[in-house]
mmCIF file of C-alpha atoms in Angstrom:
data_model
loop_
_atom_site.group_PDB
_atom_site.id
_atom_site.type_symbol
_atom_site.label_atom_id
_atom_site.label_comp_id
_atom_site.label_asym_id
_atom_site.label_seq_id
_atom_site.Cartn_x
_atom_site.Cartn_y
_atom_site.Cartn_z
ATOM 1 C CA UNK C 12 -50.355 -9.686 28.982
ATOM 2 C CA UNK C 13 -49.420 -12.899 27.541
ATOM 3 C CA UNK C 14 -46.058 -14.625 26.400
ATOM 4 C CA UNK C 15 -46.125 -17.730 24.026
ATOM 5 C CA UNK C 16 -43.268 -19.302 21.671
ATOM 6 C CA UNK C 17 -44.441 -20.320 18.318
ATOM 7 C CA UNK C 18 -41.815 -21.634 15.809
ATOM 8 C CA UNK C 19 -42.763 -18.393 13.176
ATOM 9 C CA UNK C 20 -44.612 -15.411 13.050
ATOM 10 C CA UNK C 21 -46.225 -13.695 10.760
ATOM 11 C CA UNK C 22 -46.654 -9.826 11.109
ATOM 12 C CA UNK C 23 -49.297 -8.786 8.480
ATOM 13 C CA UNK C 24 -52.080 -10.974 7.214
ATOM 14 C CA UNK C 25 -52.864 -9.584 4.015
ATOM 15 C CA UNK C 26 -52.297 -10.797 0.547
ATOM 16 C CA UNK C 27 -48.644 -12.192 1.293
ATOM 17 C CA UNK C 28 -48.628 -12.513 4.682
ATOM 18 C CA UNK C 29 -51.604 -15.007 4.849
ATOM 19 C CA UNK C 30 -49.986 -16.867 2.464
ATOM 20 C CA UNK C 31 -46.858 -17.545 4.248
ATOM 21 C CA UNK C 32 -49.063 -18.415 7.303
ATOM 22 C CA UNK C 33 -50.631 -21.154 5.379
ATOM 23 C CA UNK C 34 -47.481 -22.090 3.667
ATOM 24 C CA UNK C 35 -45.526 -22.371 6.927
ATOM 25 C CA UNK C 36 -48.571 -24.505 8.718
ATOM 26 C CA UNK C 37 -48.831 -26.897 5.797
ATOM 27 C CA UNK C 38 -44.932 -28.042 6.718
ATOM 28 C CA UNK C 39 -45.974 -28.048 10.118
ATOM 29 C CA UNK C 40 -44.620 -25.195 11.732
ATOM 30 C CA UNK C 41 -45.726 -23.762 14.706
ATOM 31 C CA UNK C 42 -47.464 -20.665 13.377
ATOM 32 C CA UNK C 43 -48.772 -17.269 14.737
ATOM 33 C CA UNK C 44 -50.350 -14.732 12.312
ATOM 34 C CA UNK C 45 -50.559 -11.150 14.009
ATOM 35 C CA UNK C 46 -53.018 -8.382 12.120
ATOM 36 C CA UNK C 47 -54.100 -5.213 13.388
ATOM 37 C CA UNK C 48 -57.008 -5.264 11.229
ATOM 38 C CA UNK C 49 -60.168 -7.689 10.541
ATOM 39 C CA UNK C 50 -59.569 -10.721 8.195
ATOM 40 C CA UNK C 51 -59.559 -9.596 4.541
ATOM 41 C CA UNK C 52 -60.108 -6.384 5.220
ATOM 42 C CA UNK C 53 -60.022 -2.833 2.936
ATOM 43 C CA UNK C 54 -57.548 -0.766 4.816
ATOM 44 C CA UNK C 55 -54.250 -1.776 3.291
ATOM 45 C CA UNK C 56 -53.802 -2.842 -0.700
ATOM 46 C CA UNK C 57 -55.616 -6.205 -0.773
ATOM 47 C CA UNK C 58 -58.976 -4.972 -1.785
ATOM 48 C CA UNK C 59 -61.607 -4.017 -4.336
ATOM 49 C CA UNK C 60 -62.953 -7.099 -5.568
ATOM 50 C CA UNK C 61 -60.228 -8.316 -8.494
ATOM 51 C CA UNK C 62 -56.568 -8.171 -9.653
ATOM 52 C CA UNK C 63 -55.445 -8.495 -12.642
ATOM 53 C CA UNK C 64 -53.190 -12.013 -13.671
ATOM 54 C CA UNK C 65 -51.082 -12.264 -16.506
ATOM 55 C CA UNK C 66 -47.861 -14.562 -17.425
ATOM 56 C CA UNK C 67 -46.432 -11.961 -20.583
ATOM 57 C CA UNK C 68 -45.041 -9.797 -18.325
ATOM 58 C CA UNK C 69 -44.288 -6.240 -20.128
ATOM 59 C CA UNK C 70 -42.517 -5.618 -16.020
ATOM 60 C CA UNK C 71 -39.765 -8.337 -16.824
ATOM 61 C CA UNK C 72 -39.610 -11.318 -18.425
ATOM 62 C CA UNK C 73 -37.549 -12.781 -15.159
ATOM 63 C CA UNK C 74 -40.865 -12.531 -13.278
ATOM 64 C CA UNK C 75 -42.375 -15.264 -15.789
ATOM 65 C CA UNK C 76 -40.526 -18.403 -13.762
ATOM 66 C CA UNK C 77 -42.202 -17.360 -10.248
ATOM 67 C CA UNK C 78 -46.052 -16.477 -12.831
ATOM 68 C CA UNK C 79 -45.924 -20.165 -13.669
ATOM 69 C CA UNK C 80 -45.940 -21.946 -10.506
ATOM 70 C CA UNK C 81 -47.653 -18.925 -8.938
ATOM 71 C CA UNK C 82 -50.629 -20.465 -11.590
ATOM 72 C CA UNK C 83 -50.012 -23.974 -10.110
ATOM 73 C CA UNK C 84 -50.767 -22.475 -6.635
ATOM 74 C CA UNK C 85 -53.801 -20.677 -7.361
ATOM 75 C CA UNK C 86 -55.542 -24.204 -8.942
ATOM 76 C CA UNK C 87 -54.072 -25.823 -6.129
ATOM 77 C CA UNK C 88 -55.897 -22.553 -3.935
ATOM 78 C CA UNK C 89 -59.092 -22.794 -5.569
ATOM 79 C CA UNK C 90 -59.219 -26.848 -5.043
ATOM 80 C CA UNK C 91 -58.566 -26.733 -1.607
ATOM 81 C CA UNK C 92 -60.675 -23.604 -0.769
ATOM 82 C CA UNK C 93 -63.630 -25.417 -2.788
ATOM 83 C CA UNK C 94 -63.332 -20.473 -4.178
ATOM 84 C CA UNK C 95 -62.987 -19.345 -7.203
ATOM 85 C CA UNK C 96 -60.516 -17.307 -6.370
ATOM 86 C CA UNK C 97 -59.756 -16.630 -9.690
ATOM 87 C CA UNK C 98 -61.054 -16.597 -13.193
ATOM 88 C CA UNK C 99 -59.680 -17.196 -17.237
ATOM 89 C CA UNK C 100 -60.818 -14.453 -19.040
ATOM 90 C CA UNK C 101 -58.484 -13.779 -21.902
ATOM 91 C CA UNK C 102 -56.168 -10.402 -21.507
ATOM 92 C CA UNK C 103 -55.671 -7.489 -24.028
ATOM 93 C CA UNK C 104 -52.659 -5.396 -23.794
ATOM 94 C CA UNK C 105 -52.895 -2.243 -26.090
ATOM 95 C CA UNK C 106 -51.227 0.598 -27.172
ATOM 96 C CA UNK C 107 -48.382 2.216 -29.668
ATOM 97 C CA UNK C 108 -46.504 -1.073 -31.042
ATOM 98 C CA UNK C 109 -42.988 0.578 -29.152
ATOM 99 C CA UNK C 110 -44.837 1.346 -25.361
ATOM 100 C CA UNK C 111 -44.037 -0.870 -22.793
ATOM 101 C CA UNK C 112 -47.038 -2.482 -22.480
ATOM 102 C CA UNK C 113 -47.425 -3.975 -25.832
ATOM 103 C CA UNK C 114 -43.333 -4.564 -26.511
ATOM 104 C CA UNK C 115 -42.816 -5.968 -22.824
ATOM 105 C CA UNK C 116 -45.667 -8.152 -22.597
ATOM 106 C CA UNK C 117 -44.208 -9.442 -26.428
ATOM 107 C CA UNK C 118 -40.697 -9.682 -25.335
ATOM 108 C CA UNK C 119 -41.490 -11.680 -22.298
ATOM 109 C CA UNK C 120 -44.106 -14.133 -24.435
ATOM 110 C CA UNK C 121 -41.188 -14.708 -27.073
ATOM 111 C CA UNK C 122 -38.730 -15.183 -24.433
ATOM 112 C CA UNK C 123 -40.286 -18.040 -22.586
ATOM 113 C CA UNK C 124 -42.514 -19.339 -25.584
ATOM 114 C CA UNK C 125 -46.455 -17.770 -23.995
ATOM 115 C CA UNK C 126 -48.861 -18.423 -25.939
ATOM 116 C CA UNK C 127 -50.115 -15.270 -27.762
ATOM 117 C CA UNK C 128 -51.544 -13.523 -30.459
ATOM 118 C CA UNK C 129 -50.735 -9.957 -32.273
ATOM 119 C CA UNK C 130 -53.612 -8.075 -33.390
ATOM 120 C CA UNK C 131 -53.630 -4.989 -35.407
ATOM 121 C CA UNK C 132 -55.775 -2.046 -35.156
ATOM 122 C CA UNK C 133 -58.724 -3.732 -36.909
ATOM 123 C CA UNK C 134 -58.356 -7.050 -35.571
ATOM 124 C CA UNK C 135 -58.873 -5.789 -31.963
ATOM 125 C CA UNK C 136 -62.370 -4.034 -32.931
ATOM 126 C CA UNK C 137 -63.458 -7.210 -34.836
ATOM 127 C CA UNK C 138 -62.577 -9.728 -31.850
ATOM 128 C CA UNK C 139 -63.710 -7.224 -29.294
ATOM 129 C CA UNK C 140 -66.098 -4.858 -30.580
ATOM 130 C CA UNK C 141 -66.058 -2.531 -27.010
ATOM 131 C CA UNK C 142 -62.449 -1.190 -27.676
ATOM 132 C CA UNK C 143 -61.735 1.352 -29.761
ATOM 133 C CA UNK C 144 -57.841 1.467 -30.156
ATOM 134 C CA UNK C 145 -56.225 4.747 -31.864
ATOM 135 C CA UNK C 146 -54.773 4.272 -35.594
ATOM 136 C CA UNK C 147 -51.934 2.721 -35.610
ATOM 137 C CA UNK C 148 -52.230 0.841 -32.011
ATOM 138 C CA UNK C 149 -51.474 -2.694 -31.702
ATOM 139 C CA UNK C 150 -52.079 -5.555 -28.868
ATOM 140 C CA UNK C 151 -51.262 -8.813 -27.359
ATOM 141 C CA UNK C 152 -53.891 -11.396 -26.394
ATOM 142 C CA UNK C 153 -53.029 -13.684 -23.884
ATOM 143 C CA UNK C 154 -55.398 -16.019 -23.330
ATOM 144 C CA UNK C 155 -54.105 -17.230 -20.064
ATOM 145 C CA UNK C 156 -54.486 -13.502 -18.118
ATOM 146 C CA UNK C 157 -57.832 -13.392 -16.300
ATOM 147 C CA UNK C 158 -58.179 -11.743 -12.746
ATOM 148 C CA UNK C 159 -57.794 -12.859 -9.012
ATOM 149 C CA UNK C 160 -60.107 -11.800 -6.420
ATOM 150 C CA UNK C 161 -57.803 -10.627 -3.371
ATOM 151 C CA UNK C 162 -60.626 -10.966 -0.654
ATOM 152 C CA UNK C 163 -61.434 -14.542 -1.293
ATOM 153 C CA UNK C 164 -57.788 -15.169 -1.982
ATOM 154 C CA UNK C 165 -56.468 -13.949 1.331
ATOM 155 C CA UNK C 166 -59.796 -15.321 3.576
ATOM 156 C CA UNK C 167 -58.877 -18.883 1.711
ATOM 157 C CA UNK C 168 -55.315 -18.841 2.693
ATOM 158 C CA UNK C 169 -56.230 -17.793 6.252
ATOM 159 C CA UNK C 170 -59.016 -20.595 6.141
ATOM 160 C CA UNK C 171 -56.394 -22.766 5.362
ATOM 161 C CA UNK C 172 -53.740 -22.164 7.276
ATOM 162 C CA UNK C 173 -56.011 -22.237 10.469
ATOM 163 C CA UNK C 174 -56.929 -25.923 9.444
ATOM 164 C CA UNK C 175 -53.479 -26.433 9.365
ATOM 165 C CA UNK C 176 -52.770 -25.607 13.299
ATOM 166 C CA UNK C 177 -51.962 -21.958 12.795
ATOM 167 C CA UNK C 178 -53.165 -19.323 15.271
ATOM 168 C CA UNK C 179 -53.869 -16.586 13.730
ATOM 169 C CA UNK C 180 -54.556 -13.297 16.003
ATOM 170 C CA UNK C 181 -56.954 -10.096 14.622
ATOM 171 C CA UNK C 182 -57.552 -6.338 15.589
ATOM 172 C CA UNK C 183 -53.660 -6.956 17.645
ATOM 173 C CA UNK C 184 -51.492 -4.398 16.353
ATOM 174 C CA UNK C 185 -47.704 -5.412 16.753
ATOM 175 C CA UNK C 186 -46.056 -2.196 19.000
ATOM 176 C CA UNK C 187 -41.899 -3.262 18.517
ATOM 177 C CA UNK C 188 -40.152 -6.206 17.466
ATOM 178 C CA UNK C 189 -36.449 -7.441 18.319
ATOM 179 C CA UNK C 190 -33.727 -9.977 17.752
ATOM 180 C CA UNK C 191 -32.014 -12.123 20.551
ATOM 181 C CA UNK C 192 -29.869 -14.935 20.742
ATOM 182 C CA UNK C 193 -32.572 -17.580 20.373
ATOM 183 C CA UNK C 194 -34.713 -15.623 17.376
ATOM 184 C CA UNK C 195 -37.248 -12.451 17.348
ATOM 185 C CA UNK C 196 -39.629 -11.408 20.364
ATOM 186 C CA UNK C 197 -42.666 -9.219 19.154
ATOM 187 C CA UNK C 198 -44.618 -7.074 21.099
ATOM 188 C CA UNK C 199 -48.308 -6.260 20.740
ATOM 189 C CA UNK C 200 -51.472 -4.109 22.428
ATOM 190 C CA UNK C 201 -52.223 -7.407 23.544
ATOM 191 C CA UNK C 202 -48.797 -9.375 24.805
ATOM 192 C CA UNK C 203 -45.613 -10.472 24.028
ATOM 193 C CA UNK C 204 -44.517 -13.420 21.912
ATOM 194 C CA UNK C 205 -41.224 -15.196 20.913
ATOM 195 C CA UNK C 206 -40.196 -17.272 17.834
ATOM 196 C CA UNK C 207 -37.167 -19.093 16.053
ATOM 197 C CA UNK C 208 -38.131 -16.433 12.995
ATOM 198 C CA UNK C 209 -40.102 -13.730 11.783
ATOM 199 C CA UNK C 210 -41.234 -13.029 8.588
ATOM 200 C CA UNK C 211 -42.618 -8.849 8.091
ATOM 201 C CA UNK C 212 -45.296 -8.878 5.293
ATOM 202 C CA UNK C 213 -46.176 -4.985 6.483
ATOM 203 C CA UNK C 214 -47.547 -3.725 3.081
ATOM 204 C CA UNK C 215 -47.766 0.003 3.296
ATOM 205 C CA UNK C 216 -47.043 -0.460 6.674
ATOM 206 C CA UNK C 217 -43.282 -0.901 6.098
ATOM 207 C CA UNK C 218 -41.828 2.583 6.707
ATOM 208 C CA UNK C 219 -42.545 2.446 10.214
ATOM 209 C CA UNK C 220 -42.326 -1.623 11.256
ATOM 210 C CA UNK C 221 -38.644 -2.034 8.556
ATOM 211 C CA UNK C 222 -36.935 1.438 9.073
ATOM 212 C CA UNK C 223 -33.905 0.138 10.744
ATOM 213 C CA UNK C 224 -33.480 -1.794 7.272
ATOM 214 C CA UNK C 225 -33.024 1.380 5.371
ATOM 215 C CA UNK C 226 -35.198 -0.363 2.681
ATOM 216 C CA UNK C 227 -36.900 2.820 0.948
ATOM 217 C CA UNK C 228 -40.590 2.376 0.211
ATOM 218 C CA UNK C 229 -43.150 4.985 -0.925
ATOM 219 C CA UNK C 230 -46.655 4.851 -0.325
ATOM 220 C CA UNK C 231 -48.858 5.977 -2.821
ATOM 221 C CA UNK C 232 -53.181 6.775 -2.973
ATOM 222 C CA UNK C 233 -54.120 4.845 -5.741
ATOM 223 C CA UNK C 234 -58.322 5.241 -6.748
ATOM 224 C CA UNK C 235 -60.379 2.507 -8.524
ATOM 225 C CA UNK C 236 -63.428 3.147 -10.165
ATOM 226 C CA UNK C 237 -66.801 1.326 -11.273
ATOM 227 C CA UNK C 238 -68.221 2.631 -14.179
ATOM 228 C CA UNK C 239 -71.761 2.065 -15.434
ATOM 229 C CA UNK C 240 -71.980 1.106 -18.807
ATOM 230 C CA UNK C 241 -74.410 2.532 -21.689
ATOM 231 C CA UNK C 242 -76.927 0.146 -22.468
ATOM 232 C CA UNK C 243 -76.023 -2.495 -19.501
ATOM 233 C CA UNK C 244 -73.149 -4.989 -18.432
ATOM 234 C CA UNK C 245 -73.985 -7.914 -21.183
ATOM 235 C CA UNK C 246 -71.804 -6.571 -23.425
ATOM 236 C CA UNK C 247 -68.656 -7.030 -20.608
ATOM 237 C CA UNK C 248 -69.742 -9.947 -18.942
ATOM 238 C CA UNK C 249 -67.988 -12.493 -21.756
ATOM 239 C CA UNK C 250 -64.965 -9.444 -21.660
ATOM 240 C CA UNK C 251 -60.955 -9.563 -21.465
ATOM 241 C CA UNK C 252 -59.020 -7.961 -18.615
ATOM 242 C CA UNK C 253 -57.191 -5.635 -20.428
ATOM 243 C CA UNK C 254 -54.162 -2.749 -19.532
ATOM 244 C CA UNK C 255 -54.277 0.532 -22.769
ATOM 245 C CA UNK C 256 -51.095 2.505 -22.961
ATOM 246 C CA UNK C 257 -51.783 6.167 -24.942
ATOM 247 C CA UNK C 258 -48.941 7.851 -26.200
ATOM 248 C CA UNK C 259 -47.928 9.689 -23.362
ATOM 249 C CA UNK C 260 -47.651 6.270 -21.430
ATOM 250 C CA UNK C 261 -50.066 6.788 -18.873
ATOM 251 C CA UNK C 262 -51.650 3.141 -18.410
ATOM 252 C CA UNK C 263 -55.297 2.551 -17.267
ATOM 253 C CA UNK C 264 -56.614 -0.896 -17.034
ATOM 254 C CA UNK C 265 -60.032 -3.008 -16.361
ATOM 255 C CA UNK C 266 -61.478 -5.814 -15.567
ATOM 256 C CA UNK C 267 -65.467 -8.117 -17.162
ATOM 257 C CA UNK C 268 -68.233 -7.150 -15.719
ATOM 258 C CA UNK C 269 -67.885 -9.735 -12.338
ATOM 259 C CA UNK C 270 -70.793 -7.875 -9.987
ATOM 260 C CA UNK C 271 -73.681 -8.233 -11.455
ATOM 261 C CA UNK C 272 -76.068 -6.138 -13.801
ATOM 262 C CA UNK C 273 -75.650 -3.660 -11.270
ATOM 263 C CA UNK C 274 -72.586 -4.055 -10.536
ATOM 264 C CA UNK C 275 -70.370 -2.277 -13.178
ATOM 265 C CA UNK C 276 -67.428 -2.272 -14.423
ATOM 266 C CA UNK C 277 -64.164 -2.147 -12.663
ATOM 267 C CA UNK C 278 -61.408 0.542 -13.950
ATOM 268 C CA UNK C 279 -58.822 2.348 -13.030
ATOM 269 C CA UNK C 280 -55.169 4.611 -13.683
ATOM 270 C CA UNK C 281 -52.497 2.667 -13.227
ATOM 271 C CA UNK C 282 -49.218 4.359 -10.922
ATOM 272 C CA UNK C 283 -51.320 7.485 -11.069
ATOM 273 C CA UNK C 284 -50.929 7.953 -7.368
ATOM 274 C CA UNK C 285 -50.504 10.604 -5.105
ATOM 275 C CA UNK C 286 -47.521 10.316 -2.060
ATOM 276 C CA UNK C 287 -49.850 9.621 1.235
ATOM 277 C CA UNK C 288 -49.094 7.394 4.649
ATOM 278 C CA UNK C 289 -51.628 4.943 6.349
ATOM 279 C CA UNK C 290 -52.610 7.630 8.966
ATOM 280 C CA UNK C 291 -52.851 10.680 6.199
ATOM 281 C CA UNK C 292 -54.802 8.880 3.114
ATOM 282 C CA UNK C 293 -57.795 10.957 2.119
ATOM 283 C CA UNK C 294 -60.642 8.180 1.405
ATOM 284 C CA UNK C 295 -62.907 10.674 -0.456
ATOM 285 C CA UNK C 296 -62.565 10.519 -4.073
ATOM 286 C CA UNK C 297 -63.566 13.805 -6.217
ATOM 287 C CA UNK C 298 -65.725 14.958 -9.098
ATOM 288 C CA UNK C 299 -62.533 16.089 -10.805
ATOM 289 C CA UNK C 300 -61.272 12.442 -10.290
ATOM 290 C CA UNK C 301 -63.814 10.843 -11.337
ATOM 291 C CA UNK C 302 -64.731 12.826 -14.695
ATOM 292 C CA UNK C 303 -60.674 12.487 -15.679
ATOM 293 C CA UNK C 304 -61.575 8.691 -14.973
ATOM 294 C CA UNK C 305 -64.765 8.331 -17.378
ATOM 295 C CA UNK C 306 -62.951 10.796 -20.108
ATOM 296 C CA UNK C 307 -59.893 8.526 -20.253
ATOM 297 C CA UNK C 308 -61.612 5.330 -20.408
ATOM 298 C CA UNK C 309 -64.488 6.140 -22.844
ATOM 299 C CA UNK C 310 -61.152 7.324 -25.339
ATOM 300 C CA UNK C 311 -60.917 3.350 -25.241
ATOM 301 C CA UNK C 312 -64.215 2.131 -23.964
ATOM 302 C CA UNK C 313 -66.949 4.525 -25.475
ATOM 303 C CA UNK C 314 -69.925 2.213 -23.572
ATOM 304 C CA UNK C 315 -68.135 3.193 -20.169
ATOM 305 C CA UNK C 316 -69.151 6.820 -20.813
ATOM 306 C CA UNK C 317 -72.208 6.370 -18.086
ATOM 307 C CA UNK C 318 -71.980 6.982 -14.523
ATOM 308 C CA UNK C 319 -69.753 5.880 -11.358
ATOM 309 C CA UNK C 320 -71.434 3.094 -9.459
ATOM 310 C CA UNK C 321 -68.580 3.500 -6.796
ATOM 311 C CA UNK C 322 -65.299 4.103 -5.804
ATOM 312 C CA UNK C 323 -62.368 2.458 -3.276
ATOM 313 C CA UNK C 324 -59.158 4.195 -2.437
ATOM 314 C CA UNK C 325 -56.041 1.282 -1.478
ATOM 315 C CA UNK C 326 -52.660 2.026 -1.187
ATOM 316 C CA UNK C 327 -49.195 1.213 -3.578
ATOM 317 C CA UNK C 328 -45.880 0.282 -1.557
ATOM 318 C CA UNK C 329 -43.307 1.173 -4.261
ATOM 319 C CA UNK C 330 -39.561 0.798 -4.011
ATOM 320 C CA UNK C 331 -37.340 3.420 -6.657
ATOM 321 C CA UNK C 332 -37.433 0.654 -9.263
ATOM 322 C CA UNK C 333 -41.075 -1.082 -8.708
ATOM 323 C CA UNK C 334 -39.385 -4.582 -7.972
ATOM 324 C CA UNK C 335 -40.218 -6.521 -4.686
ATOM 325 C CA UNK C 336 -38.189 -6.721 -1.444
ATOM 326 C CA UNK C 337 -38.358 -10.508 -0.701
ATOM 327 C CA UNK C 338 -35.681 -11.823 1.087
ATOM 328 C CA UNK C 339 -33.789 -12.948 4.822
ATOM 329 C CA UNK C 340 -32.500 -9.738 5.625
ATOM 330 C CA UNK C 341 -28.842 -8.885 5.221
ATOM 331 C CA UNK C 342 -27.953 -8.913 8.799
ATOM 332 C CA UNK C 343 -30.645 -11.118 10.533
ATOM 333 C CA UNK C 344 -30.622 -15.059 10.250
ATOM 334 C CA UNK C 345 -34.120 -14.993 12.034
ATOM 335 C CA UNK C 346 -36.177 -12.208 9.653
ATOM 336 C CA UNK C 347 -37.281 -12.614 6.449
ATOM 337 C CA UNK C 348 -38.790 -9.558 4.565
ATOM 338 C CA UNK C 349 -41.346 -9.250 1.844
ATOM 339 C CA UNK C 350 -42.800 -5.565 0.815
ATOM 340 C CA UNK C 351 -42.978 -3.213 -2.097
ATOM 341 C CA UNK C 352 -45.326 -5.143 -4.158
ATOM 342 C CA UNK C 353 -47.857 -2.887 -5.126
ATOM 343 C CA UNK C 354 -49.194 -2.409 -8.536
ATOM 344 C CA UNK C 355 -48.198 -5.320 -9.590
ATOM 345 C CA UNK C 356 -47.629 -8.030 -6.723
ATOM 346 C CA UNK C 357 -51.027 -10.207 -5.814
ATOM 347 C CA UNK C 358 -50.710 -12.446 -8.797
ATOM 348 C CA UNK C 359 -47.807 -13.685 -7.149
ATOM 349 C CA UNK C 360 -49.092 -13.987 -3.658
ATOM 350 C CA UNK C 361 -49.473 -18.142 -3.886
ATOM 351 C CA UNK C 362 -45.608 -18.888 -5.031
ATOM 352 C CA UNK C 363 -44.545 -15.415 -2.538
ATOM 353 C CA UNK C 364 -45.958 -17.416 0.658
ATOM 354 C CA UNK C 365 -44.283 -20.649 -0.555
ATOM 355 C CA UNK C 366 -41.040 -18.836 -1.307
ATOM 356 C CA UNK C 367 -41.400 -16.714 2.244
ATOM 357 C CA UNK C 368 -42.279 -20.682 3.685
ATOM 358 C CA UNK C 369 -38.448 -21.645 2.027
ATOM 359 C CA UNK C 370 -36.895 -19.002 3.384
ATOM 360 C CA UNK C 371 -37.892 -18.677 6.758
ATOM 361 C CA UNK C 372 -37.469 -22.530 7.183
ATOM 362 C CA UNK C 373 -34.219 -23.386 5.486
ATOM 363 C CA UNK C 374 -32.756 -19.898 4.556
ATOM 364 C CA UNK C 375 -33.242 -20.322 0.870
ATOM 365 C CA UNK C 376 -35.217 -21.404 -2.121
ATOM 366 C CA UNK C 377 -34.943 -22.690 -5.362
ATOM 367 C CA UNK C 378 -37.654 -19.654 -6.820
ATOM 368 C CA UNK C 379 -34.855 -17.005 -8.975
ATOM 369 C CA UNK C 380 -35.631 -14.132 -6.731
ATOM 370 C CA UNK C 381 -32.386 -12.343 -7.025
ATOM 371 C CA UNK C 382 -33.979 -9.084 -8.759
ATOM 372 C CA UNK C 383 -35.617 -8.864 -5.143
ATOM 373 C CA UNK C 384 -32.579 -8.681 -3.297
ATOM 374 C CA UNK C 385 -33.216 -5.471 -0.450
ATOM 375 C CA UNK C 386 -29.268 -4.671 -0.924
ATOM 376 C CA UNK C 387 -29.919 -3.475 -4.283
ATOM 377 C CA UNK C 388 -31.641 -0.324 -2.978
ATOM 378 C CA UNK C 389 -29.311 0.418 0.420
ATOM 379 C CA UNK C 390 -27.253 3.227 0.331
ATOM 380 C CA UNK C 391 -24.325 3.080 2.600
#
């Protein structure tokens, strides 16, 4: 067993948490990254190949502040990582002109001025001749969505923060952690370690390493997909992102054609989940799944009527109202917090790692992260 002080450490290496290591080592803190997995891996939520990045947010237009520097950081990303970690490709958002998808994404582009365009029902099949939206559907193009790809993402940031002087620790699960007068002492399979602060990226981890915080998180199965296309990929190679809305305001959404002629196409439900844990998830996905998948998307996408190439299970951390937990926590000076961003969280992970870097350094930041206050969900 081992016991070494580092000036912060970061439990959780994943999409946030490898941000904040790299954020915290470019200031020149003493850093320590713990993860119980391999770098980048596909156990947690920051998997499958791409994510989705937008700035009209349908969610709420006070994420837009926190979209446009998060876009600064992921040019500045891709510079420095020499990666394309992510990729313009234009973004449709379709669906009944009142569903949240079209009227949110609208509401936030008017609100902060977005660039955009409104297409009707005909416009969408002339500019993209794949879809085929229901009478009476609209959508918003933004031309500024595209998608991120989380692997590359979180091996740059670990890349990086490693050439800045962080030590960054794999396959070492973290046991316990505590408080004490000088800061936070965490406990591993592999030794003990002290700091002047922690900061808990845990992902769907967080039930077990926050419950004394009382913040309530649910943990979800979500399934993606890779359909085959009729005829090939050509057709989705030069293709928008895009998020449909039906009627009954289930949400599926998809991504070009990014692997390859053989690669397919990347779809998926979106908060169609089913209640699981990290030790419980059932990694099989079923016929039954997968012929709801291809029936639902061909409504939309008639071409992605051919077969599944492959499938990936990850897993959602949800709070009760979908908003993140990022913050010092209520009754620590020395922790800082950062969970319940699935479904809709990597496209932030650049600004989250600076904003984790602010507050584990100074106690605050200039980022408008009220609406991620933890307090707003703890029932006394």
């Amino acid at each position: 067993m081992t016991s070494q002080t580092f000036d912060v450490i970061v439990i959780g290496l994943g999409g946030m948490g490898s941000a904040a290591a790299y954020h915290l080592a470019a200031r020149g803190q003493r850093v320590l990254g713990l993860e119980k997995f391999t770098p980048a891996h596909d156990r947690g939520s920051s998997h499958g190949g791409s994510r989705i990045i937008r700035q009209s947010y349908f969610e709420d237009p006070a994420y837009v502040p926190l979209l446009l520097r998060a876009y600064e950081l992921w040019d500045r990303l891709a510079a420095d990582s020499g990666r394309e970690v992510y990729r313009m490709t234009g973004g449709l958002f379709i669906g009944p002109p009142d569903c949240l998808t079209v009227a949110g994404s609208l509401r936030a582009s008017r609100e902060w001025d977005l660039p955009h365009d409104l297409l009707d029902e005909h416009e969408i099949r002339s500019r993209f001749p794949n879809f085929t939206p229901k009478p009476g559907d609209v959508a918003l193009y933004e031309a500024k969505a595209g998608f991120a790809r989380p692997e590359l993402t979180v091996q740059a940031h670990l890349d990086l923060a490693e050439k800045a002087g962080a030590t960054l620790q794999f396959g070492e699960e973290v046991l316990e952690w505590s408080e004490n007068s000088g800061g936070v002492t965490v406990r591993t399979n592999a030794g003990t370690y002290t700091a002047g602060q922690a900061v808990i990226c845990p992902g769907a981890w967080a039930p077990q390493l926050l419950a004394d915080f009382g913040i309530p998180i649910t943990v979800e199965r979500q399934v993606l997909y890779w359909l085959d296309p009729v005829g090939g990929t050509e057709s989705f190679v030069d293709h928008p992102i895009f998020i449909d809305e039906n009627s009954d305001g289930m949400q599926i959404y998809g991504f070009p054609a990014i692997d390859g002629p053989r690669g397919g196409v990347k779809v998926a439900f979106f908060r169609k989940g089913v209640e699981c844990t990290p030790e419980t998830i059932d990694r099989t996905v079923y016929e039954q799944e997968i012929l709801e998948m291809r029936e639902r998307t061909a409504e939309l996408l008639p071409a992605l009527d051919g077969p599944c190439l492959d499938t990936a299970t990850c897993m959602y951390s949800n709070t009760p109202d979908q908003h993140f937990v990022i913050a010092r926590h209520p009754d620590s000076t020395n922790v800082t917090v950062a969970c319940g961003f699935s479904g809709h969280g990597f496209k932030f992970v650049p600004v989250v790692g600076e904003i984790l870097a602010d507050l584990a350094t100074s106690g605050a930041t200039s980022h408008p992260i009220s609406l991620f206050d933890p307090r707003r969900l703890v029932t006394t």
